């Protein structure tokens, strides 16, 4: 994951403390693919002489993934390794937007649910690719592969543009202050 978008979540969970997460409900899909699954699909289609255009993302049916599933799987992976996973704190999208949190980059994989232009982003139909042999490994295997590698340094390019620990802490403090003062977003 050269972008660090998916990897951000296992790394962040492994770092412990409080982890700012978007408040997207169960059932709101996420799509991503383990590069090993994508490579296996590409090589397989070439070997079988299958041609065409495919939307190759995942998880492939019947599996699926949403925010709670991703965050819970990251926490479980950290706990299996004997670590204390970060405690997720769901923060309203309206607050994230008002604070200028950059979707997709600062908070990887998050796109505001209120943006009509982005509603179909994580709802790409992969039925054609699945029929051609696309299969994705269990989410836990992908997360474990991320955690098997040493966490990158803060200045690593895969961390560039993501919420820094300082900004995340400041956002969580402002969120709590606003919540203490009454309803917020």
PDB file of C-alpha atoms in Angstrom:
ATOM      1  CA  UNK A   1       0.000   0.000   0.000  1.00  0.00           C
ATOM      2  CA  UNK A   2       2.254   2.735  -1.265  1.00  0.00           C
ATOM      3  CA  UNK A   3      -0.414   5.366  -0.559  1.00  0.00           C
ATOM      4  CA  UNK A   4      -0.827   4.352   3.092  1.00  0.00           C
ATOM      5  CA  UNK A   5      -4.608   4.798   2.777  1.00  0.00           C
ATOM      6  CA  UNK A   6      -5.597   1.318   3.866  1.00  0.00           C
ATOM      7  CA  UNK A   7      -2.520   0.810   6.043  1.00  0.00           C
ATOM      8  CA  UNK A   8      -3.306   3.935   8.026  1.00  0.00           C
ATOM      9  CA  UNK A   9      -6.038   2.114   9.930  1.00  0.00           C
ATOM     10  CA  UNK A  10      -4.026  -0.916  11.152  1.00  0.00           C
ATOM     11  CA  UNK A  11      -1.079   1.376  11.979  1.00  0.00           C
ATOM     12  CA  UNK A  12      -3.326   3.802  13.809  1.00  0.00           C
ATOM     13  CA  UNK A  13      -5.050   1.041  15.760  1.00  0.00           C
ATOM     14  CA  UNK A  14      -1.671  -0.374  16.773  1.00  0.00           C
ATOM     15  CA  UNK A  15      -0.558   3.031  18.051  1.00  0.00           C
ATOM     16  CA  UNK A  16      -3.178   2.899  20.835  1.00  0.00           C
ATOM     17  CA  UNK A  17      -4.871   5.794  22.584  1.00  0.00           C
ATOM     18  CA  UNK A  18      -7.951   7.377  21.076  1.00  0.00           C
ATOM     19  CA  UNK A  19      -8.481   7.079  17.339  1.00  0.00           C
ATOM     20  CA  UNK A  20     -10.655   9.555  15.451  1.00  0.00           C
ATOM     21  CA  UNK A  21     -12.968   7.679  13.079  1.00  0.00           C
ATOM     22  CA  UNK A  22     -15.769   8.834  10.809  1.00  0.00           C
ATOM     23  CA  UNK A  23     -19.259   8.073  12.124  1.00  0.00           C
ATOM     24  CA  UNK A  24     -20.399   6.115   9.100  1.00  0.00           C
ATOM     25  CA  UNK A  25     -22.908   3.439  10.030  1.00  0.00           C
ATOM     26  CA  UNK A  26     -22.750  -0.292   9.566  1.00  0.00           C
ATOM     27  CA  UNK A  27     -23.655  -1.130   6.022  1.00  0.00           C
ATOM     28  CA  UNK A  28     -21.951   1.910   4.464  1.00  0.00           C
ATOM     29  CA  UNK A  29     -19.477   0.075   2.212  1.00  0.00           C
ATOM     30  CA  UNK A  30     -15.764   0.468   1.848  1.00  0.00           C
ATOM     31  CA  UNK A  31     -13.880  -0.901  -1.133  1.00  0.00           C
ATOM     32  CA  UNK A  32     -10.192  -1.728  -1.354  1.00  0.00           C
ATOM     33  CA  UNK A  33      -8.145  -4.650  -2.557  1.00  0.00           C
ATOM     34  CA  UNK A  34      -5.050  -6.432  -1.312  1.00  0.00           C
ATOM     35  CA  UNK A  35      -2.443  -6.064  -4.046  1.00  0.00           C
ATOM     36  CA  UNK A  36      -1.730  -9.800  -3.813  1.00  0.00           C
ATOM     37  CA  UNK A  37      -5.356 -10.525  -4.768  1.00  0.00           C
ATOM     38  CA  UNK A  38      -5.247  -8.027  -7.608  1.00  0.00           C
ATOM     39  CA  UNK A  39      -1.999  -9.543  -8.922  1.00  0.00           C
ATOM     40  CA  UNK A  40      -3.455 -13.071  -8.740  1.00  0.00           C
ATOM     41  CA  UNK A  41      -6.529 -11.885 -10.661  1.00  0.00           C
ATOM     42  CA  UNK A  42      -4.502 -10.125 -13.372  1.00  0.00           C
ATOM     43  CA  UNK A  43      -2.134 -13.048 -13.874  1.00  0.00           C
ATOM     44  CA  UNK A  44      -5.049 -15.504 -13.842  1.00  0.00           C
ATOM     45  CA  UNK A  45      -6.966 -13.639 -16.517  1.00  0.00           C
ATOM     46  CA  UNK A  46      -3.854 -13.420 -18.686  1.00  0.00           C
ATOM     47  CA  UNK A  47      -3.111 -17.119 -18.269  1.00  0.00           C
ATOM     48  CA  UNK A  48      -6.691 -18.031 -19.197  1.00  0.00           C
ATOM     49  CA  UNK A  49      -6.811 -15.604 -22.111  1.00  0.00           C
ATOM     50  CA  UNK A  50      -9.607 -13.542 -20.589  1.00  0.00           C
ATOM     51  CA  UNK A  51      -9.776 -10.018 -21.976  1.00  0.00           C
ATOM     52  CA  UNK A  52     -11.860  -6.999 -21.173  1.00  0.00           C
ATOM     53  CA  UNK A  53     -12.395  -4.231 -18.701  1.00  0.00           C
ATOM     54  CA  UNK A  54     -12.936  -5.157 -15.068  1.00  0.00           C
ATOM     55  CA  UNK A  55     -13.639  -3.241 -11.887  1.00  0.00           C
ATOM     56  CA  UNK A  56     -11.225  -5.088  -9.637  1.00  0.00           C
ATOM     57  CA  UNK A  57     -11.688  -3.968  -6.089  1.00  0.00           C
ATOM     58  CA  UNK A  58     -12.977  -5.736  -3.049  1.00  0.00           C
ATOM     59  CA  UNK A  59     -13.819  -7.318  -0.865  1.00  0.00           C
ATOM     60  CA  UNK A  60     -15.338  -9.702  -3.400  1.00  0.00           C
ATOM     61  CA  UNK A  61     -18.786 -11.166  -2.751  1.00  0.00           C
ATOM     62  CA  UNK A  62     -20.101 -12.570  -0.530  1.00  0.00           C
ATOM     63  CA  UNK A  63     -17.749 -10.721   1.810  1.00  0.00           C
ATOM     64  CA  UNK A  64     -18.131  -7.018   2.243  1.00  0.00           C
ATOM     65  CA  UNK A  65     -16.650  -4.378   4.424  1.00  0.00           C
ATOM     66  CA  UNK A  66     -17.954  -1.309   6.183  1.00  0.00           C
ATOM     67  CA  UNK A  67     -16.355   1.072   8.672  1.00  0.00           C
ATOM     68  CA  UNK A  68     -17.284  -0.864  11.828  1.00  0.00           C
ATOM     69  CA  UNK A  69     -15.969  -4.089  10.262  1.00  0.00           C
ATOM     70  CA  UNK A  70     -12.660  -2.461   9.284  1.00  0.00           C
ATOM     71  CA  UNK A  71     -12.111  -0.793  12.656  1.00  0.00           C
ATOM     72  CA  UNK A  72     -13.097  -3.935  14.603  1.00  0.00           C
ATOM     73  CA  UNK A  73     -10.803  -6.095  12.443  1.00  0.00           C
ATOM     74  CA  UNK A  74      -7.871  -3.718  13.023  1.00  0.00           C
ATOM     75  CA  UNK A  75      -8.526  -3.776  16.774  1.00  0.00           C
ATOM     76  CA  UNK A  76      -8.751  -7.573  16.791  1.00  0.00           C
ATOM     77  CA  UNK A  77      -5.477  -7.908  14.881  1.00  0.00           C
ATOM     78  CA  UNK A  78      -3.667  -5.632  17.328  1.00  0.00           C
ATOM     79  CA  UNK A  79      -5.139  -7.522  20.300  1.00  0.00           C
ATOM     80  CA  UNK A  80      -4.096 -10.908  18.781  1.00  0.00           C
ATOM     81  CA  UNK A  81      -0.546  -9.578  18.779  1.00  0.00           C
ATOM     82  CA  UNK A  82      -0.779  -8.665  22.451  1.00  0.00           C
ATOM     83  CA  UNK A  83      -1.203  -4.933  21.874  1.00  0.00           C
ATOM     84  CA  UNK A  84      -3.753  -2.513  23.254  1.00  0.00           C
ATOM     85  CA  UNK A  85      -5.665  -1.255  20.212  1.00  0.00           C
ATOM     86  CA  UNK A  86      -6.725   2.337  19.884  1.00  0.00           C
ATOM     87  CA  UNK A  87     -10.205   3.164  21.124  1.00  0.00           C
ATOM     88  CA  UNK A  88     -12.297   4.500  18.238  1.00  0.00           C
ATOM     89  CA  UNK A  89     -14.054   7.816  18.786  1.00  0.00           C
ATOM     90  CA  UNK A  90     -16.677   8.558  16.143  1.00  0.00           C
ATOM     91  CA  UNK A  91     -16.744  12.234  15.214  1.00  0.00           C
ATOM     92  CA  UNK A  92     -19.580  13.776  13.199  1.00  0.00           C
ATOM     93  CA  UNK A  93     -18.911  14.451   9.560  1.00  0.00           C
ATOM     94  CA  UNK A  94     -20.173  18.014   9.942  1.00  0.00           C
ATOM     95  CA  UNK A  95     -17.482  18.592  12.577  1.00  0.00           C
ATOM     96  CA  UNK A  96     -14.787  17.031  10.377  1.00  0.00           C
ATOM     97  CA  UNK A  97     -15.839  19.223   7.475  1.00  0.00           C
ATOM     98  CA  UNK A  98     -16.031  22.381   9.616  1.00  0.00           C
ATOM     99  CA  UNK A  99     -12.502  21.672  10.867  1.00  0.00           C
ATOM    100  CA  UNK A 100     -11.206  21.286   7.321  1.00  0.00           C
ATOM    101  CA  UNK A 101     -10.296  17.607   7.627  1.00  0.00           C
ATOM    102  CA  UNK A 102      -9.408  16.515   4.123  1.00  0.00           C
ATOM    103  CA  UNK A 103     -11.470  13.508   3.017  1.00  0.00           C
ATOM    104  CA  UNK A 104      -9.566  10.568   1.555  1.00  0.00           C
ATOM    105  CA  UNK A 105      -6.146  11.977   2.471  1.00  0.00           C
ATOM    106  CA  UNK A 106      -6.087  13.232   6.062  1.00  0.00           C
ATOM    107  CA  UNK A 107      -8.689  10.656   7.068  1.00  0.00           C
ATOM    108  CA  UNK A 108      -7.994   7.835   4.622  1.00  0.00           C
ATOM    109  CA  UNK A 109     -10.863   6.006   2.924  1.00  0.00           C
ATOM    110  CA  UNK A 110     -13.394   8.511   4.329  1.00  0.00           C
ATOM    111  CA  UNK A 111     -15.537  10.450   1.900  1.00  0.00           C
ATOM    112  CA  UNK A 112     -18.356  12.594   3.281  1.00  0.00           C
ATOM    113  CA  UNK A 113     -21.683  10.809   2.964  1.00  0.00           C
ATOM    114  CA  UNK A 114     -23.315  14.195   2.323  1.00  0.00           C
ATOM    115  CA  UNK A 115     -21.416  14.719  -0.946  1.00  0.00           C
ATOM    116  CA  UNK A 116     -23.819  13.515  -3.644  1.00  0.00           C
ATOM    117  CA  UNK A 117     -21.030  13.430  -6.230  1.00  0.00           C
ATOM    118  CA  UNK A 118     -19.198  10.764  -4.198  1.00  0.00           C
ATOM    119  CA  UNK A 119     -22.096   8.497  -3.220  1.00  0.00           C
ATOM    120  CA  UNK A 120     -21.211   5.731  -5.659  1.00  0.00           C
ATOM    121  CA  UNK A 121     -17.485   5.751  -4.921  1.00  0.00           C
ATOM    122  CA  UNK A 122     -17.429   2.623  -2.751  1.00  0.00           C
ATOM    123  CA  UNK A 123     -20.298   0.919  -4.535  1.00  0.00           C
ATOM    124  CA  UNK A 124     -18.492  -0.195  -7.661  1.00  0.00           C
ATOM    125  CA  UNK A 125     -20.033  -3.327  -9.159  1.00  0.00           C
ATOM    126  CA  UNK A 126     -17.349  -6.004  -9.312  1.00  0.00           C
ATOM    127  CA  UNK A 127     -19.618  -8.831 -10.471  1.00  0.00           C
ATOM    128  CA  UNK A 128     -17.870  -9.103 -13.860  1.00  0.00           C
ATOM    129  CA  UNK A 129     -14.449  -9.401 -12.191  1.00  0.00           C
ATOM    130  CA  UNK A 130     -15.794 -11.923  -9.669  1.00  0.00           C
ATOM    131  CA  UNK A 131     -17.248 -13.995 -12.525  1.00  0.00           C
ATOM    132  CA  UNK A 132     -13.800 -13.903 -14.159  1.00  0.00           C
ATOM    133  CA  UNK A 133     -12.165 -15.254 -11.008  1.00  0.00           C
ATOM    134  CA  UNK A 134     -11.536 -12.296  -8.721  1.00  0.00           C
ATOM    135  CA  UNK A 135     -11.345 -13.543  -5.151  1.00  0.00           C
ATOM    136  CA  UNK A 136     -10.175 -11.617  -2.126  1.00  0.00           C
ATOM    137  CA  UNK A 137      -8.604 -12.966   1.011  1.00  0.00           C
ATOM    138  CA  UNK A 138     -10.139 -12.431   4.438  1.00  0.00           C
ATOM    139  CA  UNK A 139      -9.753  -8.905   5.795  1.00  0.00           C
ATOM    140  CA  UNK A 140      -7.756 -10.194   8.770  1.00  0.00           C
ATOM    141  CA  UNK A 141      -5.037 -11.511   6.437  1.00  0.00           C
ATOM    142  CA  UNK A 142      -4.604  -8.136   4.772  1.00  0.00           C
ATOM    143  CA  UNK A 143      -4.475  -6.343   8.122  1.00  0.00           C
ATOM    144  CA  UNK A 144      -1.991  -8.898   9.477  1.00  0.00           C
ATOM    145  CA  UNK A 145       0.245  -8.341   6.434  1.00  0.00           C
ATOM    146  CA  UNK A 146       0.290  -4.609   7.168  1.00  0.00           C
ATOM    147  CA  UNK A 147       1.103  -5.212  10.835  1.00  0.00           C
ATOM    148  CA  UNK A 148       3.788  -7.803   9.976  1.00  0.00           C
ATOM    149  CA  UNK A 149       5.900  -4.981   8.592  1.00  0.00           C
ATOM    150  CA  UNK A 150       7.414  -2.377  10.901  1.00  0.00           C
ATOM    151  CA  UNK A 151       5.288   0.755  11.193  1.00  0.00           C
ATOM    152  CA  UNK A 152       6.794   3.513   9.070  1.00  0.00           C
ATOM    153  CA  UNK A 153       8.373   6.611  10.556  1.00  0.00           C
ATOM    154  CA  UNK A 154       6.250   9.779  10.762  1.00  0.00           C
ATOM    155  CA  UNK A 155       8.106  11.283   7.777  1.00  0.00           C
ATOM    156  CA  UNK A 156       7.539   8.222   5.557  1.00  0.00           C
ATOM    157  CA  UNK A 157       5.724   9.147   2.307  1.00  0.00           C
ATOM    158  CA  UNK A 158       2.906   6.716   3.176  1.00  0.00           C
ATOM    159  CA  UNK A 159       2.092   8.907   6.174  1.00  0.00           C
ATOM    160  CA  UNK A 160       2.233  12.164   4.229  1.00  0.00           C
ATOM    161  CA  UNK A 161      -1.023  14.103   4.363  1.00  0.00           C
ATOM    162  CA  UNK A 162      -2.618  11.894   7.049  1.00  0.00           C
ATOM    163  CA  UNK A 163      -3.783  13.263  10.378  1.00  0.00           C
ATOM    164  CA  UNK A 164      -0.778  13.742  12.612  1.00  0.00           C
ATOM    165  CA  UNK A 165      -1.092  12.577  16.213  1.00  0.00           C
ATOM    166  CA  UNK A 166      -1.096  16.221  17.296  1.00  0.00           C
ATOM    167  CA  UNK A 167      -3.884  17.254  14.922  1.00  0.00           C
ATOM    168  CA  UNK A 168      -5.916  14.179  15.813  1.00  0.00           C
ATOM    169  CA  UNK A 169      -5.609  14.960  19.544  1.00  0.00           C
ATOM    170  CA  UNK A 170      -6.551  18.601  18.969  1.00  0.00           C
ATOM    171  CA  UNK A 171      -9.590  17.596  16.907  1.00  0.00           C
ATOM    172  CA  UNK A 172     -10.735  15.130  19.552  1.00  0.00           C
ATOM    173  CA  UNK A 173     -10.342  17.797  22.259  1.00  0.00           C
ATOM    174  CA  UNK A 174     -12.371  20.331  20.236  1.00  0.00           C
ATOM    175  CA  UNK A 175     -14.985  17.663  19.526  1.00  0.00           C
ATOM    176  CA  UNK A 176     -15.320  16.941  23.249  1.00  0.00           C
ATOM    177  CA  UNK A 177     -15.461  20.636  24.109  1.00  0.00           C
ATOM    178  CA  UNK A 178     -18.233  21.168  21.555  1.00  0.00           C
ATOM    179  CA  UNK A 179     -20.139  18.142  22.794  1.00  0.00           C
ATOM    180  CA  UNK A 180     -19.910  19.382  26.372  1.00  0.00           C
ATOM    181  CA  UNK A 181     -21.375  22.693  25.250  1.00  0.00           C
ATOM    182  CA  UNK A 182     -24.376  21.097  23.560  1.00  0.00           C
ATOM    183  CA  UNK A 183     -25.272  19.135  20.479  1.00  0.00           C
ATOM    184  CA  UNK A 184     -22.833  19.330  17.631  1.00  0.00           C
ATOM    185  CA  UNK A 185     -23.273  17.991  14.105  1.00  0.00           C
TER     186      UNK A 185
END
